[in-house]
Coordinates of C-alpha atoms and ligand atoms in Angstrom, one line a residue:
X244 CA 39.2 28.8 -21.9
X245 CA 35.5 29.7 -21.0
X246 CA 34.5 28.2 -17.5
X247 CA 33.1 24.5 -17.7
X248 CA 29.0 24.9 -17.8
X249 CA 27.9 22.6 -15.3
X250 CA 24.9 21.0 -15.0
X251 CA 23.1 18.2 -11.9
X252 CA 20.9 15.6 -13.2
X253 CA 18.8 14.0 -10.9
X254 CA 17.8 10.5 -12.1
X255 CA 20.1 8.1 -13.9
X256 CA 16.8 6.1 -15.2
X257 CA 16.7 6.7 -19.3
X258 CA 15.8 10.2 -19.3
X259 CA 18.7 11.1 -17.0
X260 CA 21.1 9.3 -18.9
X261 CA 20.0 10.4 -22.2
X262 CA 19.9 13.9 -21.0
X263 CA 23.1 13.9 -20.2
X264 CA 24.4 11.9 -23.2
X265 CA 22.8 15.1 -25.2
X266 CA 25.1 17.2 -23.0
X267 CA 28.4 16.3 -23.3
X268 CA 27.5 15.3 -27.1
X269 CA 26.6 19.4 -27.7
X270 CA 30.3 19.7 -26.2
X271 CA 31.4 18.5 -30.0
X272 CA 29.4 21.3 -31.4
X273 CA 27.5 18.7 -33.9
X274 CA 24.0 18.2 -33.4
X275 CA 22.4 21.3 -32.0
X276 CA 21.2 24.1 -34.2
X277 CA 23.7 26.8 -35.3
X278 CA 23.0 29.5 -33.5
X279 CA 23.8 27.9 -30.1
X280 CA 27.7 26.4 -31.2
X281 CA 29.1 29.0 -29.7
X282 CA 27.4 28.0 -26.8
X283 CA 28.4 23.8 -27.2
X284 CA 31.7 24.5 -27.9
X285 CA 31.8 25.8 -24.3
X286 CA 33.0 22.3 -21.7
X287 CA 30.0 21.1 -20.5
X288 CA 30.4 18.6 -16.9
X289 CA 27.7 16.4 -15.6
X290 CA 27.4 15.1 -12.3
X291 CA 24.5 12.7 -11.9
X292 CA 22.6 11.6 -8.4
X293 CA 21.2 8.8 -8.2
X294 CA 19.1 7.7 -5.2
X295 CA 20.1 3.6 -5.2
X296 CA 23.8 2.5 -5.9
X297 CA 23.0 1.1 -9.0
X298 CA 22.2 3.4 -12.2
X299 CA 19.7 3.0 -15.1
X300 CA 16.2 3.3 -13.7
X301 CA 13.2 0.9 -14.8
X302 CA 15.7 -0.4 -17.6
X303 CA 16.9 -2.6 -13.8
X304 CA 13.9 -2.5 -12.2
X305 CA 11.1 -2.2 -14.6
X306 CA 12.2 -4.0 -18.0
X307 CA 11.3 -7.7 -17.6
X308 CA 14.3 -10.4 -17.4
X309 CA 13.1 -12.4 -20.2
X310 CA 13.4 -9.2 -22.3
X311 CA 17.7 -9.5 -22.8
X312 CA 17.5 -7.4 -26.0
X313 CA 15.5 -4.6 -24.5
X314 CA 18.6 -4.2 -22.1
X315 CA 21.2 -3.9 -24.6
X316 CA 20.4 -0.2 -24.4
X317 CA 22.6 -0.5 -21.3
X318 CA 25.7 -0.1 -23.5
X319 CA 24.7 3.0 -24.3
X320 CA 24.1 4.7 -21.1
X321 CA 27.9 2.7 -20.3
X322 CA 29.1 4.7 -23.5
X323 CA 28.0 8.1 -21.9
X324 CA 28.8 7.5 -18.7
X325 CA 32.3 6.9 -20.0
X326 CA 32.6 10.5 -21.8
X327 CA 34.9 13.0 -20.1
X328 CA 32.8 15.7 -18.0
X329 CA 30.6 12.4 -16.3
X330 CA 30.8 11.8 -12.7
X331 CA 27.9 9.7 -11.3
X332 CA 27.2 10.1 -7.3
X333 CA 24.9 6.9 -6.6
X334 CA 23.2 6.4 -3.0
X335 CA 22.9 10.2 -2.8
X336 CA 19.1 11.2 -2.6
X337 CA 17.3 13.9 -3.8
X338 CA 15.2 15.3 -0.6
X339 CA 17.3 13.1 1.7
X340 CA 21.0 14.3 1.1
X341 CA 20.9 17.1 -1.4
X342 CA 18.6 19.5 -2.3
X343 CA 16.8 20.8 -5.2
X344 CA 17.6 24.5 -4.0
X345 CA 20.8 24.1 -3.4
X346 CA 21.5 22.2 -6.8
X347 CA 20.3 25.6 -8.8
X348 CA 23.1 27.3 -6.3
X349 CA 25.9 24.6 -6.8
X350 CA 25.6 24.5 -10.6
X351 CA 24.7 26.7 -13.1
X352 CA 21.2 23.8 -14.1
X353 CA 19.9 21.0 -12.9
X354 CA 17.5 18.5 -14.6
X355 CA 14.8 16.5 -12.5
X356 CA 14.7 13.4 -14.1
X357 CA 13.7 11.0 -11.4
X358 CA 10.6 8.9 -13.1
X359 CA 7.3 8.1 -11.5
X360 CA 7.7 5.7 -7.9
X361 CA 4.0 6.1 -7.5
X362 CA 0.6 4.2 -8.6
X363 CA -2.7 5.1 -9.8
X364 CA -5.1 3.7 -7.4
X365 CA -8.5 1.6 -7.8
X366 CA -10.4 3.6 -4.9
X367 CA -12.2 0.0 -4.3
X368 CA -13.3 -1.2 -1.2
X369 CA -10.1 -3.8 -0.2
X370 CA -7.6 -2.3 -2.1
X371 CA -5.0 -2.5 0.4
X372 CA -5.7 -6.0 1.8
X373 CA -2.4 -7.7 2.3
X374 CA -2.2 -10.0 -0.9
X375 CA -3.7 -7.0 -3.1
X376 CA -0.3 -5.4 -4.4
X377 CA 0.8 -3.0 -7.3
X378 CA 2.6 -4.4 -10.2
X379 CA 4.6 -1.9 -10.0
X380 CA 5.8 -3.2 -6.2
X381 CA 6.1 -6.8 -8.0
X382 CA 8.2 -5.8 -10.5
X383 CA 10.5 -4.0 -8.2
X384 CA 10.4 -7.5 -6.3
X385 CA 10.9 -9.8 -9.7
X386 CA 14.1 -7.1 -10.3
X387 CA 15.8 -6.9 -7.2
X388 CA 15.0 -3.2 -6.5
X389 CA 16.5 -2.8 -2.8
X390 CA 13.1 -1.6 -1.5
X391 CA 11.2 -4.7 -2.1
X392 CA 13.6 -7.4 -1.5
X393 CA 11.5 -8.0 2.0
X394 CA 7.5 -7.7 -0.1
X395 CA 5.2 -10.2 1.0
X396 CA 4.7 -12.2 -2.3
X397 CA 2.0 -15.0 -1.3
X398 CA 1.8 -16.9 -4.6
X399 CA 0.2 -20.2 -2.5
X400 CA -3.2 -20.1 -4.2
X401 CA -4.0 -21.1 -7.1
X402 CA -5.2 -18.0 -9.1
X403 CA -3.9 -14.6 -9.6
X404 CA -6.0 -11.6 -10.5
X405 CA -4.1 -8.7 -12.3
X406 CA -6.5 -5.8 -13.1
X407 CA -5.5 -4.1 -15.9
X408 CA -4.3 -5.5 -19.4
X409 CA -1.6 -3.3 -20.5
X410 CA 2.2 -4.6 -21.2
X411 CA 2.8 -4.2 -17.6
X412 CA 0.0 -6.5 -16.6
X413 CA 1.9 -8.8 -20.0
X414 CA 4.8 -9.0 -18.3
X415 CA 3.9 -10.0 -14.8
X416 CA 1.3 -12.7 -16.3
X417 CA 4.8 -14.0 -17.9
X418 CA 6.5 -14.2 -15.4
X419 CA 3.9 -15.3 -13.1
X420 CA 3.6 -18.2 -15.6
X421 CA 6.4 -19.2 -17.4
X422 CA 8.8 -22.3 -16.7
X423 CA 10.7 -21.2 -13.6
X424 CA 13.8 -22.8 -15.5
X425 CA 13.6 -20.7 -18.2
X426 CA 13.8 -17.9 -15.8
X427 CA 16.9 -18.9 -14.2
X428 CA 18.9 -18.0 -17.6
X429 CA 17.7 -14.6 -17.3
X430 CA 19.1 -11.9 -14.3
X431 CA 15.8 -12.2 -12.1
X432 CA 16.3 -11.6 -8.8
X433 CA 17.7 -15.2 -7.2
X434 CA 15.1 -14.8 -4.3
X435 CA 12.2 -14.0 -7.1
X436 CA 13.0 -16.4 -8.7
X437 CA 12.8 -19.2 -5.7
X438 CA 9.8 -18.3 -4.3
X439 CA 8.5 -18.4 -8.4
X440 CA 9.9 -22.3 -8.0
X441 CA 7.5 -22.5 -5.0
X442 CA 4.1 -20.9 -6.6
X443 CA 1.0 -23.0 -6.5
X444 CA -0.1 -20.4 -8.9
X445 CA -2.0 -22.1 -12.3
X446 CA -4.2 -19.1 -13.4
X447 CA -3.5 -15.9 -14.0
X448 CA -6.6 -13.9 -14.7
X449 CA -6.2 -10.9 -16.7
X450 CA -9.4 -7.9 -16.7
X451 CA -10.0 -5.4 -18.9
X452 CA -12.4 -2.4 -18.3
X453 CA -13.1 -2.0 -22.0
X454 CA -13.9 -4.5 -24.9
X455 CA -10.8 -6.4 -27.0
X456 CA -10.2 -3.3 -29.2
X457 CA -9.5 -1.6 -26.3
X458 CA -6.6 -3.6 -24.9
X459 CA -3.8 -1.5 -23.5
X460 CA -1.2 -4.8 -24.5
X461 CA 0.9 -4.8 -27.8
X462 CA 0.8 -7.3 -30.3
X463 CA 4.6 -9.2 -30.2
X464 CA 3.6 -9.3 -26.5
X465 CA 0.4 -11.0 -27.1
X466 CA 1.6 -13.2 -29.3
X467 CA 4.6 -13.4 -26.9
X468 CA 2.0 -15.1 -24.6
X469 CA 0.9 -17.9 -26.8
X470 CA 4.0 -19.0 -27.3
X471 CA 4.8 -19.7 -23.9
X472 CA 5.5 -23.6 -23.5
X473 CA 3.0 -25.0 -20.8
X474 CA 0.6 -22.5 -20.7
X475 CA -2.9 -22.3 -22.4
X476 CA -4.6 -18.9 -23.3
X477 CA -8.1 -18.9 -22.5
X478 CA -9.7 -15.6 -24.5
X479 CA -13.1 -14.0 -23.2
X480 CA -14.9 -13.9 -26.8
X481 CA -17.9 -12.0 -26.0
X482 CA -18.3 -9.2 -28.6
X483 CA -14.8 -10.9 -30.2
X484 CA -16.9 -12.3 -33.4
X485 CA -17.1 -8.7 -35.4
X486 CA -20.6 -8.2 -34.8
X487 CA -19.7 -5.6 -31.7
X488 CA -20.5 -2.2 -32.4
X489 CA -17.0 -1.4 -31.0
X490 CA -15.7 -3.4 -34.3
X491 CA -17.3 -1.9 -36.7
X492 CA -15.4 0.6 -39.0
X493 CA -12.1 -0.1 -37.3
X494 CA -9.7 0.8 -39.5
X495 CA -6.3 1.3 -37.2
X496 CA -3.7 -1.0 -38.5
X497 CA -2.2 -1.8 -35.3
X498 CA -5.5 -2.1 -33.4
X499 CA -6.5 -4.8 -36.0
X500 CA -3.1 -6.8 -35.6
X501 CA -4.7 -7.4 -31.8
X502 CA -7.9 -8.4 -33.0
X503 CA -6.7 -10.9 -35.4
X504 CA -4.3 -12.2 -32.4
X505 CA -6.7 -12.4 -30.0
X506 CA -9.2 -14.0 -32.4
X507 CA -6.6 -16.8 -33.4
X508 CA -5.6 -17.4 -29.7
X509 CA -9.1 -17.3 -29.0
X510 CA -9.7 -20.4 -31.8
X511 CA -7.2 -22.6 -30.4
X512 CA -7.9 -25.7 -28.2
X513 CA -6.7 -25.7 -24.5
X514 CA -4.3 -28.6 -24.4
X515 CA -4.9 -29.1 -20.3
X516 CA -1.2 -27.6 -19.8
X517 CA -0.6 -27.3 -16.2
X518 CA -0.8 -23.2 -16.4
X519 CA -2.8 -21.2 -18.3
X520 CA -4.2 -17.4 -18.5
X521 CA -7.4 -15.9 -18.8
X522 CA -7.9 -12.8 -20.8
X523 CA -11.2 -11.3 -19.5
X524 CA -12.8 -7.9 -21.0
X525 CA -15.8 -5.7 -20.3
X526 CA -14.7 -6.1 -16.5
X527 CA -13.6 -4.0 -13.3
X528 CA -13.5 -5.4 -10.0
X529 CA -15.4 -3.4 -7.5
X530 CA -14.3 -4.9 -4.5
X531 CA -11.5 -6.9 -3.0
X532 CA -13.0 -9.4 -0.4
X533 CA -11.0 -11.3 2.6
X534 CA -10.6 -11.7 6.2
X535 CA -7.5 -9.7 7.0
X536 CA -5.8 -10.9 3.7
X537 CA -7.0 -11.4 0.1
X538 CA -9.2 -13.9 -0.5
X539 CA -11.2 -13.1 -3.7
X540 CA -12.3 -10.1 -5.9
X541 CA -16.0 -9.5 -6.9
X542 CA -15.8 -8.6 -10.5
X543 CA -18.5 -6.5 -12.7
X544 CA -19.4 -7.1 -16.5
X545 CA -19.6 -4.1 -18.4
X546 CA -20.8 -3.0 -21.4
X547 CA -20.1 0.2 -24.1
X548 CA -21.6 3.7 -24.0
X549 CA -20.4 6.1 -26.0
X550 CA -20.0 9.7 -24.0
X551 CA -20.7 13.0 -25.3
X552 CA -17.4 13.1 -27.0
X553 CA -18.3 10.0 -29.1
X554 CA -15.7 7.7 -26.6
X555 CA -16.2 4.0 -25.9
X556 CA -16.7 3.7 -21.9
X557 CA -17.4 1.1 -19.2
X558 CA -20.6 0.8 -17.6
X559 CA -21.5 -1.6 -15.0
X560 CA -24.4 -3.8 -16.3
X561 CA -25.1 -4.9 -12.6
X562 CA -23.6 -8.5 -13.0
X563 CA -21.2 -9.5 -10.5
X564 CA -19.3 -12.4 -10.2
X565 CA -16.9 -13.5 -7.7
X566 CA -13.6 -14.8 -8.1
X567 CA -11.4 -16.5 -5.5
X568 CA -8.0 -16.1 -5.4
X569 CA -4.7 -15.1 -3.2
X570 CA -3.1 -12.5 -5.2
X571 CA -4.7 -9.1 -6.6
X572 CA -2.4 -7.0 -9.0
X573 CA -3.3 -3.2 -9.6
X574 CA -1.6 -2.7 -13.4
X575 CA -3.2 -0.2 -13.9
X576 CA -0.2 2.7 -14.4
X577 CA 2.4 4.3 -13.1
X578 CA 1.9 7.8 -11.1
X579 CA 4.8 10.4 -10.2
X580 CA 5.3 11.8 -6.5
X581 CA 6.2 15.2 -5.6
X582 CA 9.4 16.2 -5.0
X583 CA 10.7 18.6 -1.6
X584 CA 11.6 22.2 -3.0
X585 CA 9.9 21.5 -6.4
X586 CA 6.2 22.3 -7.5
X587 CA 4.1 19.3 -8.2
X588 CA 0.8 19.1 -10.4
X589 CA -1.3 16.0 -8.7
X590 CA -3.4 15.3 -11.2
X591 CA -1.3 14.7 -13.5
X592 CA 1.6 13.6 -11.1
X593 CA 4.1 15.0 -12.5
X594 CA 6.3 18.6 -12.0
X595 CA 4.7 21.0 -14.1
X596 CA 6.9 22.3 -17.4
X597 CA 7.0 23.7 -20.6
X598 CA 9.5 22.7 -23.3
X599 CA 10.9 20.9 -20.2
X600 CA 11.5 24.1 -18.2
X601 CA 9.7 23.8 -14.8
X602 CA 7.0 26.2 -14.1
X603 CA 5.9 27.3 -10.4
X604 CA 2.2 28.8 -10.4
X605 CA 2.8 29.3 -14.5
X606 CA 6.2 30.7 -14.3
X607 CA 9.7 29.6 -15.4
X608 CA 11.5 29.0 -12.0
X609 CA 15.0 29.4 -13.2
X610 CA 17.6 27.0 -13.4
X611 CA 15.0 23.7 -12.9
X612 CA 14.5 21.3 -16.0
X613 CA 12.7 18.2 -16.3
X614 CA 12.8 14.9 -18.3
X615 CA 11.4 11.5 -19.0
X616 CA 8.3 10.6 -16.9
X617 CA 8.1 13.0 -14.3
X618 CA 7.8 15.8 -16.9
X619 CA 5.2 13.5 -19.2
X620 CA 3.9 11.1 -16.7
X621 CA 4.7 7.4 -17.0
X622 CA 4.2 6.6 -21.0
X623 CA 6.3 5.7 -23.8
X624 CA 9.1 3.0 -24.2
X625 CA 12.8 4.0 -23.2
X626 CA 13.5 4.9 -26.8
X627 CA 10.7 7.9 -26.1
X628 CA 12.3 9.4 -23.4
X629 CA 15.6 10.2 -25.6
X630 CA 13.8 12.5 -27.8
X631 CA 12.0 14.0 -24.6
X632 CA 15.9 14.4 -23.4
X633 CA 16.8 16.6 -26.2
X634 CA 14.1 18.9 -26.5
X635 CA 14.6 19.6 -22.4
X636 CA 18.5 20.1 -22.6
X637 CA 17.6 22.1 -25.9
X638 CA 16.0 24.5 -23.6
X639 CA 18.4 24.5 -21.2
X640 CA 21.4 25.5 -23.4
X641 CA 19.0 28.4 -25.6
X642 CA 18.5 29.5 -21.7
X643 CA 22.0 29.9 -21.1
X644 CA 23.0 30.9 -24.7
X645 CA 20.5 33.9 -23.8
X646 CA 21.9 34.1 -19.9
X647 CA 18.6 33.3 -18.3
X648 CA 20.3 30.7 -15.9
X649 CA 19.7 32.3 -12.2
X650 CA 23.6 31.5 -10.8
X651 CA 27.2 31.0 -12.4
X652 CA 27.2 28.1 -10.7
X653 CA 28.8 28.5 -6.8
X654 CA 30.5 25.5 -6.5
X655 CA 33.3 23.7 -8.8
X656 CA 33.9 20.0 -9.4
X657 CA 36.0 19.3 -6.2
X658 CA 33.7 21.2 -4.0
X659 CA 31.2 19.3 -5.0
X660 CA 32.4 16.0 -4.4
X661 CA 34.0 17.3 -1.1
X662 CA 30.2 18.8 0.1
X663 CA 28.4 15.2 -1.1
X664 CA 31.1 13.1 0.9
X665 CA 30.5 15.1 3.8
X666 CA 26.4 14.7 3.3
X667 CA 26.9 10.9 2.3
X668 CA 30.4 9.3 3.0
X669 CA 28.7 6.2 1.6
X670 CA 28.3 8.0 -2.2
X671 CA 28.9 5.2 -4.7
X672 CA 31.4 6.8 -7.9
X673 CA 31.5 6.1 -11.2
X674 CA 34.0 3.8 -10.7
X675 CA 33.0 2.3 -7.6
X676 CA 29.5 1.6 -9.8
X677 CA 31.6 -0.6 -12.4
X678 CA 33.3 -2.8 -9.7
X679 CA 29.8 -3.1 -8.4
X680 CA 29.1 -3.9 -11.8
X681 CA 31.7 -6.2 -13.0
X682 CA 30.8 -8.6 -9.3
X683 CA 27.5 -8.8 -10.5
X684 CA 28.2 -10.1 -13.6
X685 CA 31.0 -12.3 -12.8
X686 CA 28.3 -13.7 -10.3
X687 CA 26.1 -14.6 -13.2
X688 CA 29.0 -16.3 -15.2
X689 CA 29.2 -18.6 -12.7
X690 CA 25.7 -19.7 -13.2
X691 CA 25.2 -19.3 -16.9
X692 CA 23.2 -15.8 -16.2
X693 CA 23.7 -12.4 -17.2
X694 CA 24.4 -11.3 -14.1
X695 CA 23.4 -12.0 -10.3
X696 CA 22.2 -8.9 -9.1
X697 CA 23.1 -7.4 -5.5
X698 CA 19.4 -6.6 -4.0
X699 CA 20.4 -5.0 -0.7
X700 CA 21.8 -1.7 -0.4
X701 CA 24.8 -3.0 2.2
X702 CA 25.3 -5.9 -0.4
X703 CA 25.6 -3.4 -3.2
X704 CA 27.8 -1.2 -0.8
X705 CA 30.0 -4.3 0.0
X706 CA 30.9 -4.6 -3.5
X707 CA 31.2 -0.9 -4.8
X708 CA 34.0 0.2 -2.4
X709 CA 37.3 -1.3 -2.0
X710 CA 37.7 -3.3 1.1
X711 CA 39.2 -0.9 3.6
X712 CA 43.6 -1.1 4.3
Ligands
FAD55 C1 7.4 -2.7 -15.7 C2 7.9 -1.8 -16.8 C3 8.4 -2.5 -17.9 C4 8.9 -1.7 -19.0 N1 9.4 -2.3 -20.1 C5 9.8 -1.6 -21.1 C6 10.4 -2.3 -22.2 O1 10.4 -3.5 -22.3 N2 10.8 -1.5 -23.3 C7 10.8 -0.2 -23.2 O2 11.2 0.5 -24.2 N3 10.3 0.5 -22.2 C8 9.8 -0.2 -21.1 N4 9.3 0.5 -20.0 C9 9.3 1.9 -20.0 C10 10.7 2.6 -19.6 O3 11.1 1.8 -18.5 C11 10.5 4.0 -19.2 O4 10.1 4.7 -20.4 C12 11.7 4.7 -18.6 O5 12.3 3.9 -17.6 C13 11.4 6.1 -18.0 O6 12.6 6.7 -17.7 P1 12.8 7.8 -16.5 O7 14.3 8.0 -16.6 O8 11.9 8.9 -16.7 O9 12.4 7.0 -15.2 P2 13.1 5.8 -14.4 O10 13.5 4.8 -15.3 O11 12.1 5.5 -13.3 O12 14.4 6.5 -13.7 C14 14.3 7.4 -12.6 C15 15.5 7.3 -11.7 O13 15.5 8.3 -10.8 C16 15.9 7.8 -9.5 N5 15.3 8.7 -8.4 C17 14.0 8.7 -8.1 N6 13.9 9.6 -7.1 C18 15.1 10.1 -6.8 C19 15.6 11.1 -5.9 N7 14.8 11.7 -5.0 N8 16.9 11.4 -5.8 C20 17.8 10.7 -6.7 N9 17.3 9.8 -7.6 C21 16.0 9.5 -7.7 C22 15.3 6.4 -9.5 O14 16.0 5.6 -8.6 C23 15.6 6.0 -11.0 O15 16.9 5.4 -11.1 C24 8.8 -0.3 -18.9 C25 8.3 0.4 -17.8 C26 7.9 -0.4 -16.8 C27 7.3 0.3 -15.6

C-alpha cells in the first residue's frame, strides 16, 4: 500500500477542522475532481495542534451563548474528528512547542489555520485607559477563553460605549443587556455570568461612523434586539426619514430590510424598561477621557462626502459631545498576528497566499498552506471558512499529485507523538479532549445548561487526563 500522506494543521477553529474534514473525505476518492483520485485514494492522516486544550476556535470563544443553534456545527467538527487518520494534540503551540519549519520536515504539509487573536486599533488619544477594552477581549471573557478569565470587567457605571455597530458590537450589546437569568440557561462562562448579575450597567451606547445604510449589523440580529424583554431601543433618526442623500436610489435588498427595521424600531415608544440601547450614527469618538481609568468618551458628529471613487465617508462636522461612562468597547474588527517562521503581510494581517498556498516575497514556499481567517482576514460566518477549506487542501493535493511538496515527510505517526510528548508532556489527545468534554457537559446537566465550561488551563488539564495510579 502507498505510504500514508500526512499532513499538520495548525488551528482547530473552523477552518482547521474543515480543512481536515476535506482531507480524510478525499481518502474516499468522492468529491475531488478526477484527475487527482489516484492521488485521494492514497491514506491521508491528520494530526491537528491546537494551542488551548479545548478545540473549535471562535465557535467556543467567539459565537455568543445565547446563539445554541449556531453551535450545533460542533457535531460536525465531532464527526471528523472521529474519522480514522485524526489525531488532535491540544495545549501544544505553534511558536511555543513546535515549529512551523520543522512541521514542513515532520510531514509531507502543513496548513496554518490559526485565525486572527489580534484587533484593529482606533489610534485615539485614551485608547488604552483601563476600562477601554476590545470586544474581542470581552468576548473571550463572556466565553471562558483561558486568557481572560482574570480581565478587569468594570461594568459599575451606568453606561457602556461600544464603538462600532457590526454583529460583534450586536452581540456584546446583548449580552451586556439581556436578563442575567436568561443567560444562565445558556454555557456563558459561570464567572461572566456573575459579575453580569452585579452590572449597574442600563445603557449601552452603540456608534456608527457612517449613516444607517451603512450599518455593519444584520437584520435577524437587529430585530434580535428589539425583542429583548426589558430593554428599550432608542434609534438616532437623523437622516433616517428617506430624505438623506445616502437613501436615495438604494436598491440592495438586504440593505433595505435594515432600513425598514431600524425605521420601525425607531417608531416605537420607550416603555421606561430598566435597560435600554442607543443606536447612534454619523459618529466616531476622538478621544477617550479619564483620570487613570475610563471615565467618558468625547464623541464627533459626522456627516457624508463622497470620495473620488463615488464612496460615502465620515467627516467630522466639528461637533463634539461628551459622554460619560465606565466602559469603552473597540468592535471595530478582528486583526491577525504574525506567526514565528512564517511571512506575515501587516496590512492586511494576515500570511500572504494564493489559492491558499503561502507565498514569501511572491513565491510559493513549499509545503505551507493557509485557511480560514489568517489567509482572508477576519470575515465571513463559519459556514464561509468551509469553502475557503476546500479550495486550500485543493491546492495542496494538485501540489502533491504534481510532487511539488518539499519532503516525504521525515517523521511517522509514532515519532511524532513520541517528539510532541517530549516537547509538551501536558499535550491533551483526542481522547483525553472528550473526557474533558463529556465533564463539561455533565457539569451543565446538573444546572440545566449546556455545559459548564472549564476556563483555566490546570482546570481543563485536571479533567482531560486520567487521574494518575
Ligand atoms: C465574536 C464573534 C462571534 C461570531 N459569531 C458567529 C456566528 O454567530 N455565526 C457564524 O457563522 N460565525 C460567527 N463568527 C465568525 C466565525 O467565528 C469565524 O468565521 C471562524 O471562527 C474563523 O475560523 P478560523 O478557524 O479561521 O479561526 P478561529 O476560530 O479563531 O480558530 C483558530 C484556532 O487556532 C488556534 N491557534 C491560534 N494560534 C495558534 C498557535 N500558535 N498554535 C496552535 N494553535 C493556535 C486558536 O486557539 C483557535 O482555536 C463570529 C466571530 C466572532 C469574532
Amino acid at each position: 500500500m502507498n505510504r500514508p500522506l500526512r499532513i499538520a494543521i495548525v488551528g482547530a477553529g473552523p477552518a482547521g477542522m474543515y480543512a481536515a474534514g476535506h482531507l480524510l473525505e478525499g481518502a474516499g476518492g468522492t468529491w475531488l475532481d478526477g484527475r487527482l483520485q489516484r492521488l485521494v485514494n492514497r491514506p491521508v492522516e491528520v494530526d491537528m495542534f491546537e494551542r488551548l486544550p479545548v478545540p473549535w476556535g471562535l465557535l467556543r470563544h467567539g459565537v455568543a451563548p445565547d446563539h445554541p443553534d449556531k453551535k450545533q456545527v460542533q457535531q460536525v467538527y465531532e464527526d471528523i474528528a472521529a474519522r480514522p487518520g485524526f489525531r488532535y494534540f491540544g495545549n501544544v503551540e505553534l511558536g511555543v512547542h513546535i515549529h512551523a519549519g520543522e512541521l514542513a520536515e515532520w510531514y509531507d504539509a502543513v496548513i496554518h489555520a490559526v485565525g486572527a487573536s489580534g484587533d484593529s486599533a482606533l489610534g485615539i488619544p485614551g485608547e488604552y485607559l483601563p476600562g477601554s477594552l476590545s470586544a474581542r477581549e470581552f468576548v473571550a471573557w463572556y466565553n471562558g477563553h483561558p486568557d481572560y478569565r482574570d480581565l478587569a470587567v468594570d461594568l459599575s457605571a451606568e453606561r457602556v460605549v461600544i464603538v462600532g455597530n457590526g454583529n460583534v458590537a450586536m452581540d456584546v450589546a446583548r449580552i451586556l443587556s439581556q436578563s442575567p437569568d436568561a443567560l444562565a440557561k445558556t454555557d456563558i462562562a459561570t464567572h461572566a455570568l456573575e459579575a453580569l448579575r452585579h452590572s449597574r450597567a442600563r445603557e449601552v451606547v452603540l456608534l456608527g461612523r457612517r449613516a444607517h445604510v451603512h450599518g455593519a449589523f444584520n437584520n435577524p440580529e437587529l430585530e434580535e434586539l428589539g425583542e429583548l424583554p426589558g430593554v428599550d431601543i432608542v434609534v438616532d433618526t437623523g437622516g433616517l426619514d428617506g430624505t438623506h442623500e445616502s437613501l436615495q436610489g438604494l436598491t440592495d435588498t438586504a440593505t433595505l430590510r435594515k432600513i425598514t427595521t431600524l425605521q420601525r424600531l425607531a417608531e416605537r415608544q420607550p416603555k421606561e424598561h430598566p435597560r435600554r440601547i442607543v443606536l447612534r450614527f454619523l459618529s466616531s469618538p476622538v478621544q477617550v477621557l479619564g483620570e487613570g481609568r475610563v471615565q467618558g468618551v468625547k464623541v464627533a458628529r459626522n456627516r457624508l462626502e463622497r470620495d473620488e471613487a463615488g464612496q460615502w465617508r465620515a467627516l467630522s462636522t466639528g461637533e463634539v459631545q461628551q459622554l460619560d461612562c465606565g466602559l469603552v468597547m473597540r468592535a471595530i474588527g478582528f486583526f491577525g498576528q504574525p506567526l514565528p517562521g512564517l511571512p506575515f503581510d501587516a496590512v492586511r494581517g494576515v500570511v500572504p497566499s494564493e489559492e491558499g498556498r503561502v507565498l514569501q516575497g511572491g513565491q510559493v514556499l513549499p509545503g505551507h498552506y493557509v485557511t480560514g481567517w489568517i489567509k482572508r482576514g477576519p470575515r465571513g460566518i463559519i459556514g464561509t471558512n468551509k469553502k475557503c477549506a476546500r479550495d486550500t487542501v485543493r491546492s495542496l493535493l494538485t501540489d502533491a499529485d504534481a510532487g511539488r511538496l518539499p519532503t516525504a515527510g521525515t517523521l511517522d505517526a509514532a515519532a511524532v507523538e513520541n517528539r510532541i510528548r517530549e516537547r509538551q508532556p501536558d499535550y491533551v489527545s483526542q481522547s483525553e479532549w472528550l473526557r474533558l468534554d463529556d465533564a463539561e457537559r455533565r457539569a451543565g446537566r446538573l444546572e440545566g445548561r449546556p455545559r459548564m465550561k472549564l476556563t483555566r488551563v490546570e482546570e481543563m488539564l485536571a479533567a482531560a487526563h486520567p487521574p494518575q495510579g
